[in-house]
């Protein structure tokens, strides 16, 4: 068997592999033994005809599919070993020549790992938010806790005020005709929540329980329903009930009701401050880490093969599909609900897929350049982390990572973590927040409600030398 490689543009290669006549005949014989019982030849019991008669009767091509499956992977693996090439993408396989009289020749086109030209990655300057927890934050957290255990108390001696909760019927009409979605009964509305179009909630203030009245409004020029955008309408309102939210007193009794570890307000405030500080410090560190890595990646240059990006896009799409399936939806149902096509979703995945692949390549390059090394202690620590996450015994989990493939997978994750930690250790923090990037919106859609609500509010590419043999084969 002979093999040769041709280097193409954009880190793509074309490997041509020859399977000898002898080896391909052997593959044909194996294919025949696998399928012998399927063949019926006149004068022979089913499955008893010799291979020569079967191929003469049906044509040799009837065995090609299975023969290719038998012969191609060993030949491909051997060629990669001889040429010392490791694929960075799935291979696109094409049969060039095939037959028992000449063997088989096929070529495989795939990406190899592209070269990375590192820029500045040591001492990058990256934004890190502060982790300060002031008294206002503690007060807001306490107010949230009080609201969670608060209760709504009916009000009968005054009119509606800002912040009240009202129970109302409403019915909207345009030019004397009711419009779809503009009616509701016993609707609970918080005044000041801005959940309705401007003016609606404000015009309820000053009215009392039992009042029935009309309010004139104009829908915003930019509204999700074109039929109502900028249109004058009338809402007929009936107020059934006015309620005010009553918050519990902030005292030691309240603290004992909402916590198990604190007995006094002072202890409660200290507990909240500690929790918020830990949370904000983690957020600040994670943000700094992400920003520092992004800076190192941004400063590097790498020409990523298109096929690699597209494979990552497909993986991301399939991951999203699995997540939707866990929530009880198929991806098709999800896209239909949003009014989207798969093609538009895939297009939006191009940039994040490219960034993910580039990040992995740059981290690998830094790891090698800085001669970083994964220690056994780091492996043990990572395995313990996984065991704790999934509630497994450490020793049982460790046995699952004894194979070379499992260990390589573990080391791949550790390599990225180790490199990111190294970047962070050598980075410089700044409190100057960068300008936010303008997000590209995949779609805009309303929810079909015309009730007056305001609606304007890192991948390992080790493909283990697998071939994609799904292409059609032209049989002679």
XYZ file of C-alpha atoms in Angstrom, residues 321 324-325 328-337:
13
model
C -31.052 20.519 20.458
C -34.326 21.558 24.230
C -35.091 17.837 24.270
C -39.595 18.437 26.364
C -39.219 20.150 22.991
C -37.722 19.081 19.719
C -35.477 21.594 17.983
C -38.000 21.759 15.154
C -40.758 22.738 17.600
C -38.511 25.332 19.215
C -37.635 26.944 15.888
C -41.287 26.911 14.832
C -42.309 28.711 18.034
